[in-house]
GROMACS .gro file of C-alpha atoms in nm:
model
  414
    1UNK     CA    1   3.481  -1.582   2.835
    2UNK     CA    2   3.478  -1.878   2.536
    3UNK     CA    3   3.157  -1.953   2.410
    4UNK     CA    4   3.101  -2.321   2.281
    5UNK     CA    5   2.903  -2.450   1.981
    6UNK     CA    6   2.545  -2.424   2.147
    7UNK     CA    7   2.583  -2.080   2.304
    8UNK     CA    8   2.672  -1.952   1.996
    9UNK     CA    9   2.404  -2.150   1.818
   10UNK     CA   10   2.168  -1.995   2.045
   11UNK     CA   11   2.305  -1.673   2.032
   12UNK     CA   12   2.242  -1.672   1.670
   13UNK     CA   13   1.909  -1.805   1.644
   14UNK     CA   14   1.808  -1.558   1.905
   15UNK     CA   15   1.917  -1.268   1.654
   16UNK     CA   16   1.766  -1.433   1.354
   17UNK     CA   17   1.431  -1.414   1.561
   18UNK     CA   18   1.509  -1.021   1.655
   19UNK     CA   19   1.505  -0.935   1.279
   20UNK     CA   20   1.173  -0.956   1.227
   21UNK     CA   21   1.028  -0.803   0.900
   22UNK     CA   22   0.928  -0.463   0.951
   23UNK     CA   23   0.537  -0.501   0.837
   24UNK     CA   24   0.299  -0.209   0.808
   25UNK     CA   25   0.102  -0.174   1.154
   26UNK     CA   26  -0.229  -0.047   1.079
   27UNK     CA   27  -0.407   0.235   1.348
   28UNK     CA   28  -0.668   0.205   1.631
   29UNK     CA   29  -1.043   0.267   1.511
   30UNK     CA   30  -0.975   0.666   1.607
   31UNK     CA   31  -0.697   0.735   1.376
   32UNK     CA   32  -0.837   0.731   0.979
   33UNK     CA   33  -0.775   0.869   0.649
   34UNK     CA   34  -0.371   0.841   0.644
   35UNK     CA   35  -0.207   1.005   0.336
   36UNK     CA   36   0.122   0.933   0.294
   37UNK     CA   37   0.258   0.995  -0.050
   38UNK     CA   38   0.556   1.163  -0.231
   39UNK     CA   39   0.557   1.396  -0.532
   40UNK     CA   40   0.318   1.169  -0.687
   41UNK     CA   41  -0.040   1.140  -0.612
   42UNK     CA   42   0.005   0.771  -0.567
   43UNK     CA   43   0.005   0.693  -0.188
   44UNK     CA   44   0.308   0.512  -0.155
   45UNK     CA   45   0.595   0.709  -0.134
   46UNK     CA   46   0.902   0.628  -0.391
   47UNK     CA   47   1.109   0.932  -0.359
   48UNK     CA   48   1.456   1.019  -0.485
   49UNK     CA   49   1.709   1.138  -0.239
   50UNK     CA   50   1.645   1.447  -0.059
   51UNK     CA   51   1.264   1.482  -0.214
   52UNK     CA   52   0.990   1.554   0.000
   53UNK     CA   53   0.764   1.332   0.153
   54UNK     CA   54   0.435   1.418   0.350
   55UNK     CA   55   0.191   1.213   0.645
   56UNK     CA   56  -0.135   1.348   0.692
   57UNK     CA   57  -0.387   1.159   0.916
   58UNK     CA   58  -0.736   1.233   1.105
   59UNK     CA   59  -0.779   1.176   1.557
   60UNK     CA   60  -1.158   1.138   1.558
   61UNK     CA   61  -1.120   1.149   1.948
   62UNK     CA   62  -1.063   1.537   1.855
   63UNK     CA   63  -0.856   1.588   2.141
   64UNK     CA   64  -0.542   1.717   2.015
   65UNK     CA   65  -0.295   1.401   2.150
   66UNK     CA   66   0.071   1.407   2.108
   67UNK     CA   67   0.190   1.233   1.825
   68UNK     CA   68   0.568   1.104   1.781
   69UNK     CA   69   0.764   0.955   1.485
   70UNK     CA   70   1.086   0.745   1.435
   71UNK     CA   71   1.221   0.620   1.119
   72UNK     CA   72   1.375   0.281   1.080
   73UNK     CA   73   1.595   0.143   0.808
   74UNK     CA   74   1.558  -0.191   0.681
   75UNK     CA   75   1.742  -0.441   0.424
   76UNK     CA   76   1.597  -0.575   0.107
   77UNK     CA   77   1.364  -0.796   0.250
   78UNK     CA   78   1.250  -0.544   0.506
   79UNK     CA   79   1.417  -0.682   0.803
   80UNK     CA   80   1.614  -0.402   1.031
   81UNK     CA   81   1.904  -0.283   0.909
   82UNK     CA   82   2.227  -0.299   1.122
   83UNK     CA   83   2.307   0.068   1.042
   84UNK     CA   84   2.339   0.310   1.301
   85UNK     CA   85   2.054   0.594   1.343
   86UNK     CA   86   2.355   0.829   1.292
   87UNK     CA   87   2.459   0.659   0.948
   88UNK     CA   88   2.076   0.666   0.723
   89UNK     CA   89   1.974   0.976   0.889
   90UNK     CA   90   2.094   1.384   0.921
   91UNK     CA   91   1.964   1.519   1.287
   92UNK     CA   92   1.702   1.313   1.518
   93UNK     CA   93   1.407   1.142   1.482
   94UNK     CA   94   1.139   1.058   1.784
   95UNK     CA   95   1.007   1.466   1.731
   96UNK     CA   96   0.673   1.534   1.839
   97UNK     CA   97   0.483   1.642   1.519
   98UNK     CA   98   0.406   1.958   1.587
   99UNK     CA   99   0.182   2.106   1.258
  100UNK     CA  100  -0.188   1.976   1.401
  101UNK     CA  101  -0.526   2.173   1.385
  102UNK     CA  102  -0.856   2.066   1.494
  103UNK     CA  103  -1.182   2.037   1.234
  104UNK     CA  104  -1.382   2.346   1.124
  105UNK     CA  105  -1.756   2.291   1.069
  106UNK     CA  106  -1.769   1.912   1.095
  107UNK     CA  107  -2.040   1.738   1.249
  108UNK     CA  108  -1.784   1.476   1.296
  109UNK     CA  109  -1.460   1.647   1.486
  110UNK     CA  110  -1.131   1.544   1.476
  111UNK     CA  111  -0.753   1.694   1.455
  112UNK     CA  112  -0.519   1.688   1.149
  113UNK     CA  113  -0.232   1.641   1.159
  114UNK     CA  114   0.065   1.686   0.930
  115UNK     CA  115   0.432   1.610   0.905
  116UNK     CA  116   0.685   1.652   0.612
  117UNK     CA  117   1.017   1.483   0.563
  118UNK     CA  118   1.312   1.620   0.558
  119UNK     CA  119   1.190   1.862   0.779
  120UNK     CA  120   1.419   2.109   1.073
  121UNK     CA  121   1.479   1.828   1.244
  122UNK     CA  122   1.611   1.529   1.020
  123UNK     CA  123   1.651   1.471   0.672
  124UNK     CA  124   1.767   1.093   0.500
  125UNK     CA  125   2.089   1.030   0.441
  126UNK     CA  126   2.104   0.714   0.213
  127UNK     CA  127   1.842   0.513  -0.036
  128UNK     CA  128   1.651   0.229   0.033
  129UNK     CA  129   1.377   0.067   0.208
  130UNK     CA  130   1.283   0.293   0.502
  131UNK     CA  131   0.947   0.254   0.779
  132UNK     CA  132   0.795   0.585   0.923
  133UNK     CA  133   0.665   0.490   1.293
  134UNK     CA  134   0.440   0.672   1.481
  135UNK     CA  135   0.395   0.670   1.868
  136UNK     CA  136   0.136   0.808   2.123
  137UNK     CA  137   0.273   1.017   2.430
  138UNK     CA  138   0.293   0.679   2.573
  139UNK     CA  139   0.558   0.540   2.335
  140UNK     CA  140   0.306   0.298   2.223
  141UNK     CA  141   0.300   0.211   1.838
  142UNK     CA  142   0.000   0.345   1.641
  143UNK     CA  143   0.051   0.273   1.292
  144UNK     CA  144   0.338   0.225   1.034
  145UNK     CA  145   0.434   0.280   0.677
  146UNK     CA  146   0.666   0.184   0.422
  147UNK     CA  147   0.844   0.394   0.192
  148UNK     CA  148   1.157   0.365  -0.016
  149UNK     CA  149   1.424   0.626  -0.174
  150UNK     CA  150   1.634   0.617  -0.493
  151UNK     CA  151   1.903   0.768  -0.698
  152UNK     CA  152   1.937   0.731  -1.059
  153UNK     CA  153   2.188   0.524  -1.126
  154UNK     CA  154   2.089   0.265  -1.394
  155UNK     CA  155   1.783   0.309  -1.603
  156UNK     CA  156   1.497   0.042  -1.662
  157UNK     CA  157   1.292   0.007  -1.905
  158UNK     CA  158   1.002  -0.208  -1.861
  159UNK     CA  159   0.673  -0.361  -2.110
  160UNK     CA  160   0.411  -0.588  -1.970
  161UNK     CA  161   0.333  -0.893  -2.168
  162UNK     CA  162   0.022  -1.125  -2.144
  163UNK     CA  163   0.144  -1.457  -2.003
  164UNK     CA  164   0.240  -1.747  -2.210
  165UNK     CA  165   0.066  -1.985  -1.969
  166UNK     CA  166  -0.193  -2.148  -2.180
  167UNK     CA  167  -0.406  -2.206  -1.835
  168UNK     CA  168  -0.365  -1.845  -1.748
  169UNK     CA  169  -0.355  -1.710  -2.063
  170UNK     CA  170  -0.672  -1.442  -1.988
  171UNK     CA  171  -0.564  -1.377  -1.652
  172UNK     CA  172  -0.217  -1.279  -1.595
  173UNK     CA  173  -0.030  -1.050  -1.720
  174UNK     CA  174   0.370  -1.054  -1.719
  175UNK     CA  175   0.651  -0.796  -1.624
  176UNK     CA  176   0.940  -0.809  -1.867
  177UNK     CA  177   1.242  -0.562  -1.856
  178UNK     CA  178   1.639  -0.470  -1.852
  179UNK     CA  179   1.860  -0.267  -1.622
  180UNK     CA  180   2.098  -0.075  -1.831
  181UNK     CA  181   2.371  -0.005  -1.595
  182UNK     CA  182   2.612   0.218  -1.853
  183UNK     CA  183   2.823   0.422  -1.618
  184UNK     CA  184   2.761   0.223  -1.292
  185UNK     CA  185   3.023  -0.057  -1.249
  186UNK     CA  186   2.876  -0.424  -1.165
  187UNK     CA  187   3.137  -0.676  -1.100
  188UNK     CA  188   2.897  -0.945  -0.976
  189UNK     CA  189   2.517  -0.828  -1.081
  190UNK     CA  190   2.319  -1.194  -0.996
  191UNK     CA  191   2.498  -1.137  -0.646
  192UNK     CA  192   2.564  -0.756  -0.608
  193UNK     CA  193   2.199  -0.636  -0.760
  194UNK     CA  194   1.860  -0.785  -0.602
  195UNK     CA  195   1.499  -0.675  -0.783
  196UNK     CA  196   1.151  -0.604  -0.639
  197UNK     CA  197   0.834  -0.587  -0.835
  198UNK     CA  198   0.487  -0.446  -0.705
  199UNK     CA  199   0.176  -0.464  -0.860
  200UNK     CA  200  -0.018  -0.099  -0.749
  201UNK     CA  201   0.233  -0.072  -0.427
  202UNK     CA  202   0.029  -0.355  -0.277
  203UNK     CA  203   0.304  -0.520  -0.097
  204UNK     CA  204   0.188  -0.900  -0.006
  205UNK     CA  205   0.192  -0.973  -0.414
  206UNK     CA  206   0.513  -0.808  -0.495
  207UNK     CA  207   0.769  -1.057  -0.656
  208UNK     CA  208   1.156  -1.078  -0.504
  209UNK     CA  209   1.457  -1.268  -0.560
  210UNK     CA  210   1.461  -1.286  -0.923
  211UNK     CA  211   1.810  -1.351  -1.109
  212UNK     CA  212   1.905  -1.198  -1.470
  213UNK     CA  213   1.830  -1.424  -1.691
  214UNK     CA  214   2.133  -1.295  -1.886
  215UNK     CA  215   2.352  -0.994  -2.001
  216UNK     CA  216   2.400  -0.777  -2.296
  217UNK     CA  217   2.703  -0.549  -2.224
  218UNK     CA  218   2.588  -0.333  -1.984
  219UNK     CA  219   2.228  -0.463  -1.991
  220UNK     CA  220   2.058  -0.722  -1.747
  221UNK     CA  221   1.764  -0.918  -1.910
  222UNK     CA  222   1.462  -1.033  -1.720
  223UNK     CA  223   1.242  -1.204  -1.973
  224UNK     CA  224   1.070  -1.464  -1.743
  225UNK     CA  225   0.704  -1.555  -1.807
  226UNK     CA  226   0.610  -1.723  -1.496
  227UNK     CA  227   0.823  -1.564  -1.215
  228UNK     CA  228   0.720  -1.232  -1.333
  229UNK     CA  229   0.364  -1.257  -1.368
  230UNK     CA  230   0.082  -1.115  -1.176
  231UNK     CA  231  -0.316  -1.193  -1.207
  232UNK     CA  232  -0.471  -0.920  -1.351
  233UNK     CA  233  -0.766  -0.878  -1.179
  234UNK     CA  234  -1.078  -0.637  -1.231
  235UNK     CA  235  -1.057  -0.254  -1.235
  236UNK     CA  236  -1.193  -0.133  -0.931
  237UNK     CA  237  -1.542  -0.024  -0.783
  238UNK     CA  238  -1.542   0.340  -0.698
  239UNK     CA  239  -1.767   0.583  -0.518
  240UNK     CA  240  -1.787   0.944  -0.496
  241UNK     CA  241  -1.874   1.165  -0.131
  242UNK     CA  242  -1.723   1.503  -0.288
  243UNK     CA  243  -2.107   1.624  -0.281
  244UNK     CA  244  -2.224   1.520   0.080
  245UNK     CA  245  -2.624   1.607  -0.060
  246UNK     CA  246  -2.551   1.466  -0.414
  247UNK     CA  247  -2.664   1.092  -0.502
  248UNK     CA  248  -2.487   0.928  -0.826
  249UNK     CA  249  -2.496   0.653  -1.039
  250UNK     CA  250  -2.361   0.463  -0.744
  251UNK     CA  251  -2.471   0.608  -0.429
  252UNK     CA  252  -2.866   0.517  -0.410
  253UNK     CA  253  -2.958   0.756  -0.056
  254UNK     CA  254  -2.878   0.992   0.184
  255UNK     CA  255  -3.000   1.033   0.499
  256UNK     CA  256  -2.859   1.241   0.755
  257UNK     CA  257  -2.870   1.085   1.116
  258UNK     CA  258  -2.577   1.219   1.351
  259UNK     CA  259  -2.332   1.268   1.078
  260UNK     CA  260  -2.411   1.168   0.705
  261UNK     CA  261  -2.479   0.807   0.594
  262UNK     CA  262  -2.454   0.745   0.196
  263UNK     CA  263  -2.579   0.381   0.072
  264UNK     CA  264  -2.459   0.234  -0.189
  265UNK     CA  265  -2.636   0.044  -0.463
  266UNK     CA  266  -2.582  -0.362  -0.430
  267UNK     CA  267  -2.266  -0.485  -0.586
  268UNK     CA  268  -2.288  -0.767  -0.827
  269UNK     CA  269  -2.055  -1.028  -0.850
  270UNK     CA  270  -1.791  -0.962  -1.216
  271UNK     CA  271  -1.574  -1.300  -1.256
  272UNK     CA  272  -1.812  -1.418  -1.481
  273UNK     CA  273  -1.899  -1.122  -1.663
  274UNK     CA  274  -1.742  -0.962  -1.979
  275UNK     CA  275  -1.393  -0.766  -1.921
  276UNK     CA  276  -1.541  -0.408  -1.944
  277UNK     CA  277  -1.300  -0.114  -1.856
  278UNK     CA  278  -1.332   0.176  -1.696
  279UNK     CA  279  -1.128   0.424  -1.544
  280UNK     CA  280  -0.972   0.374  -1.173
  281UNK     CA  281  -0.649   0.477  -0.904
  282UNK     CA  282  -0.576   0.088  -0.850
  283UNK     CA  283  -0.724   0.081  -0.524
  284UNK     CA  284  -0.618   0.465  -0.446
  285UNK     CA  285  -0.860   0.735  -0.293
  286UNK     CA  286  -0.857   1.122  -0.265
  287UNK     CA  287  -0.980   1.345  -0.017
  288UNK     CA  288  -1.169   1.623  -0.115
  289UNK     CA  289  -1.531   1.794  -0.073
  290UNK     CA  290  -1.785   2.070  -0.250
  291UNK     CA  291  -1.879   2.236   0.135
  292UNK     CA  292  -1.527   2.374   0.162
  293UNK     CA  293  -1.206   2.461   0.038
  294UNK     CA  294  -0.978   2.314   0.330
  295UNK     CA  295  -1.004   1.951   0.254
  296UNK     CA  296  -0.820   1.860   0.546
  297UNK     CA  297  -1.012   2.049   0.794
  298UNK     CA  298  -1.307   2.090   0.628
  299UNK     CA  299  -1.410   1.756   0.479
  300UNK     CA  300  -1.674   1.560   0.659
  301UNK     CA  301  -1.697   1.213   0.766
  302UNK     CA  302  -1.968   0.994   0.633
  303UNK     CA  303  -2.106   0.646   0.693
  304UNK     CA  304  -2.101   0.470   0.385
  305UNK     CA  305  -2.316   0.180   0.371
  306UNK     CA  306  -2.194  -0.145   0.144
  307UNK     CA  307  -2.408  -0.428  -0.004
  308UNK     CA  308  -2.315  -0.780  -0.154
  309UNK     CA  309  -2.547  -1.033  -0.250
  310UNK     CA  310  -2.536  -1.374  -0.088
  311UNK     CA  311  -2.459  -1.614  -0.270
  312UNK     CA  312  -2.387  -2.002  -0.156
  313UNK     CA  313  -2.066  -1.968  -0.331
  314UNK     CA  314  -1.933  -1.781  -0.015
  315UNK     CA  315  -2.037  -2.043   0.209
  316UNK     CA  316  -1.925  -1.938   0.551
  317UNK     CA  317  -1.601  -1.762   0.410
  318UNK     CA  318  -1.516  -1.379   0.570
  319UNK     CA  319  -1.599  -1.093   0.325
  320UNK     CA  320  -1.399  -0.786   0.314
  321UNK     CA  321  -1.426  -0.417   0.170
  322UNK     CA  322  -1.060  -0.392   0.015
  323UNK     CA  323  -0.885  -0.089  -0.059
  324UNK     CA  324  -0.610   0.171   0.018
  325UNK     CA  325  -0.851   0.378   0.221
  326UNK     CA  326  -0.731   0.149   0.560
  327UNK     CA  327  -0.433   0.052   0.361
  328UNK     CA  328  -0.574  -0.308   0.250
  329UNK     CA  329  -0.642  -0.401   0.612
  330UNK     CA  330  -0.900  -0.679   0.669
  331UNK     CA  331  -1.092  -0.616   1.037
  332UNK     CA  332  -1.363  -0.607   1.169
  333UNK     CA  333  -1.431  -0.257   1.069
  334UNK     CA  334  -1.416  -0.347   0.723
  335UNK     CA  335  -1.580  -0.735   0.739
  336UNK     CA  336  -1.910  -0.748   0.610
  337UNK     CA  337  -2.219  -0.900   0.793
  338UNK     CA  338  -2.495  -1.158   0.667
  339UNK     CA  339  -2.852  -0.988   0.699
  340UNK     CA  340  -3.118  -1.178   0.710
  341UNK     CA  341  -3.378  -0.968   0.653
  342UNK     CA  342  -3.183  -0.854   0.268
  343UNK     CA  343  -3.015  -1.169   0.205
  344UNK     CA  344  -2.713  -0.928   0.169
  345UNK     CA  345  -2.381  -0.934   0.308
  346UNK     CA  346  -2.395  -0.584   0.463
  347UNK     CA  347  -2.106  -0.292   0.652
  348UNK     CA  348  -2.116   0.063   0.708
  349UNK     CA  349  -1.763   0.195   0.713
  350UNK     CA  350  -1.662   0.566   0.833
  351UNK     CA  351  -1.472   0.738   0.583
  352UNK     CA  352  -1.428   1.136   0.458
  353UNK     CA  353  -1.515   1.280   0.210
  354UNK     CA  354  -1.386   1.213  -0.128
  355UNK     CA  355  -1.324   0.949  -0.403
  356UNK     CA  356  -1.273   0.585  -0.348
  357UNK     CA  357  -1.162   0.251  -0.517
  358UNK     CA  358  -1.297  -0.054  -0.352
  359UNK     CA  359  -1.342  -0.418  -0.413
  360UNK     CA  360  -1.451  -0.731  -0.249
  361UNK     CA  361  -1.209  -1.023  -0.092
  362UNK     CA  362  -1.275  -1.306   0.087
  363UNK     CA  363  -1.070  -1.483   0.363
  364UNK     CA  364  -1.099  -1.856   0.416
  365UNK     CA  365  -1.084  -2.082   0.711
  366UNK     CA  366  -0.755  -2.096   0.635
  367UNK     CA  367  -0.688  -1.756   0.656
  368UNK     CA  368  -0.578  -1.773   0.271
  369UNK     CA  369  -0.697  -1.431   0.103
  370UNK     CA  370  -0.865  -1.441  -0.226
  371UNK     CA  371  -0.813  -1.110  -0.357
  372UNK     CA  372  -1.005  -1.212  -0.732
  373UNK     CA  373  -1.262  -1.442  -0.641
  374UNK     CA  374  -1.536  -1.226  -0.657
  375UNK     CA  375  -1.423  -0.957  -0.906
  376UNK     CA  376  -1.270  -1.211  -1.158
  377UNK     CA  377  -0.928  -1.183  -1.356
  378UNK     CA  378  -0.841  -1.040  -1.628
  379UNK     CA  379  -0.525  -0.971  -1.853
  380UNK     CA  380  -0.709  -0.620  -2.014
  381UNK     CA  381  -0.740  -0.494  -1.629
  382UNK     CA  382  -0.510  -0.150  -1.641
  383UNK     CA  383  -0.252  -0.177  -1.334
  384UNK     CA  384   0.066  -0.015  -1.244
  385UNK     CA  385   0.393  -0.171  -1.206
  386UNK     CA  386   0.683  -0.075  -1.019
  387UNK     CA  387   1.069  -0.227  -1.052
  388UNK     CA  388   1.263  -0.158  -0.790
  389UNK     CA  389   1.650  -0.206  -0.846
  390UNK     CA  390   1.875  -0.244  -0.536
  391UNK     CA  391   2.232  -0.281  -0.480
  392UNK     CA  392   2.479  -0.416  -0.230
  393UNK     CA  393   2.836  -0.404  -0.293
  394UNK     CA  394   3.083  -0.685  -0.114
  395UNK     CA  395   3.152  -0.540   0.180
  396UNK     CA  396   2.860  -0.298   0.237
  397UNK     CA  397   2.646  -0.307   0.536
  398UNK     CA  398   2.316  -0.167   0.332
  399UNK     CA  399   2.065  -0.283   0.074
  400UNK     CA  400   2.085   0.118  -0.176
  401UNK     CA  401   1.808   0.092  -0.440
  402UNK     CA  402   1.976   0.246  -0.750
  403UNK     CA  403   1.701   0.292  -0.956
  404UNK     CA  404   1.338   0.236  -1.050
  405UNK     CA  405   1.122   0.137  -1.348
  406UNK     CA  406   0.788   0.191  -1.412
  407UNK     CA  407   0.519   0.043  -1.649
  408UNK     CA  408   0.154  -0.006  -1.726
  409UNK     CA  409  -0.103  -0.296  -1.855
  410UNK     CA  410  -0.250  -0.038  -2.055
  411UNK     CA  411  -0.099  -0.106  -2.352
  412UNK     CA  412   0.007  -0.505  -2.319
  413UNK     CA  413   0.085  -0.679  -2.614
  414UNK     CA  414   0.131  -1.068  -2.679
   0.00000   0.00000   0.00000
């Protein structure tokens, strides 16, 4: 059968719609507290071949469901790859996950569960960008996560500069580095090599596409100002629940209703105050608790209660609680409400035990984020950077990533 001009037009158009990006699917209101990290405490997993990586997550509903999970390969811009299962992975994937145990003590219950990869079952066969699904017994999706793999193949080296924007001159701050690629052979880098760059693995700010500016030997330059830069933003808010009976600097009361409920002291608003630093995980938490030594069995969950001021400034905008605890989701879980008793915008949030970053956001009408308005930007603010170096060779049918940098705002210079 011959297919003219417009059946293969539509043909095509129908695949280019099929390779949708692979975005991170967040969970129903009963599955919290994923983990989902690598060597590293960070909780976004950037592994080399073959290392380990772990899930961990909490089912409130306590009823000890069957949980499945498939992996899925993707291309540099996190689209699906056209690899076969058989050629990115060792074994099979869709396995039930199997290592689960239910709470011990809690007055909230809920089941654990765990899974490692490369486990009995499968193990990765190639580097790149790679999304861990998970499924209920009813092969519907619950959540989703990225994660990537490396080998070591070039080196980077990597400074962060404050931006030569006069305009933005207190606010940004700007990645510069070079890929020396001594022993690995680059016929065509601007086409063959492609370059991510995420500011504390937060994925909807991270910076693609960006050309070598030139070469040195075996060196590729990336001195940009603008196409490299980043606002800095504000170190984070934090609070601590390690000590469910314990208030803080932060935590004003404690009251103990059905499970416990920890308010917070109001917020103030930071973008016009003085830069002041203090010490953060860029958005991170970590689970642990005083009342036992199980954290993942044995940590409780707790209502913690979040205040804003009003301000007219907000107008009728959507405020947010932003952090990695729901993995930067904004929903209704997290959106804060207008009382008008306290003139405060107001949420209670259900988290375990342990130590949080937070900030505020605010979503438009427009549905634009504004992830600085309230908290303010800054070029001091200390945040991590990660380079992410991949590589397709003419010919290839994959996106590898070759190697990684890494760098800090701690010690920018001008």
């Amino acid at each position: 059968m011959r297919l003219n001009l417009k059946q293969i037009f539509i043909l095509l158009f129908t695949a280019s719609l099929s390779a949708q990006v692979q975005i991170e699917v967040n969970p129903p209101s009963n599955i919290k507290s994923i983990i989902f990290k690598g060597p590293t405490e960070d909780q976004f997993p950037v592994v080399r071949l073959g290392e380990r990586i772990t899930l961990e997550f909490d089912d409130i509903l306590a009823n000890e469901q069957d949980y499945y999970y498939k992996i899925v390969y993707c291309n540099y811009d996190w689209t699906p790859s056209d690899l076969l299962k058989s050629q990115f992975l060792t074994g099979m994937d869709n396995q039930r996950i199997i290592d689960y145990e239910n709470s011990y003590t809690t007055l909230q219950p809920y089941s654990n569960y765990r899974l490692s990869i490369p486990n009995n079952n499968v193990r990765l066969k190639v580097s790149g960008n790679y999304v861990l699904e998970v499924y209920n017994s009813s092969s519907e999706l619950q959540f989703s996560r990225r994660f990537v793999v490396y080998q070591n193949l070039v080196t980077v080296g990597a400074t962060v500069k404050r931006s030569r924007d006069f305009d933005f001159l207190n606010e940004k701050q700007t990645v510069q580095f070079k890929i020396n690629s001594a022993g690995f052979q680059l016929v065509n880098p601007k086409k063959e090599v492609k370059i991510a760059i995420i500011q504390n693995h937060y994925w909807p700010t991270a910076r693609y596409n960006i050309k070598p500016q030139f070469t040195i030997g075996s060196e590729l330059v990336y001195k940009y100002d603008e196409e490299t830069s980043f606002y800095g933003g504000n170190e984070f808010l934090n609070f601590d629940t390690k000590d469910l009976r314990a208030p803080s600097a932060v935590i004003s009361s404690i009251e103990l209703l059905d499970i416990y409920n920890h308010y917070l002291f109001p917020n103030r608003y930071r973008f016009e105050d003085p830069y002041t630093y203090f010490p953060d995980v860029n958005g991170d938490f970590v689970i642990r608790t005083l009342q036992g030594e199980d954290v993942s069995r044995e940590a409780e969950y707790t209502n913690i209660h979040f205040k804003l001021p009003y301000t007219e400034s907000l107008g009728l905008d959507d405020v947010y609680v932003f952090g990695k605890y729901n993995n930067y989701a904004l929903n209704e879980e997290n959106k804060m409400v207008y009382n008008e008793t306290t003139g405060d915008m107001e949420v209670a949030i259900k988290l375990k035990q342990g130590f949080y970053n937070y900030k505020y956001v605010i979503k438009d009408a427009e549905e634009v984020v504004h992830l600085n308005t309230i908290s303010g930007n800054f070029h001091f603010t200390e945040n991590n950077y990660l380079i992410l170096v991949y590589y397709r060779n003419f010919g290839d049918m994959y996106d590898s990533i070759i190697g990684i940098g890494t760098t800090n705002s701690r010690d920018i210079t001008n």
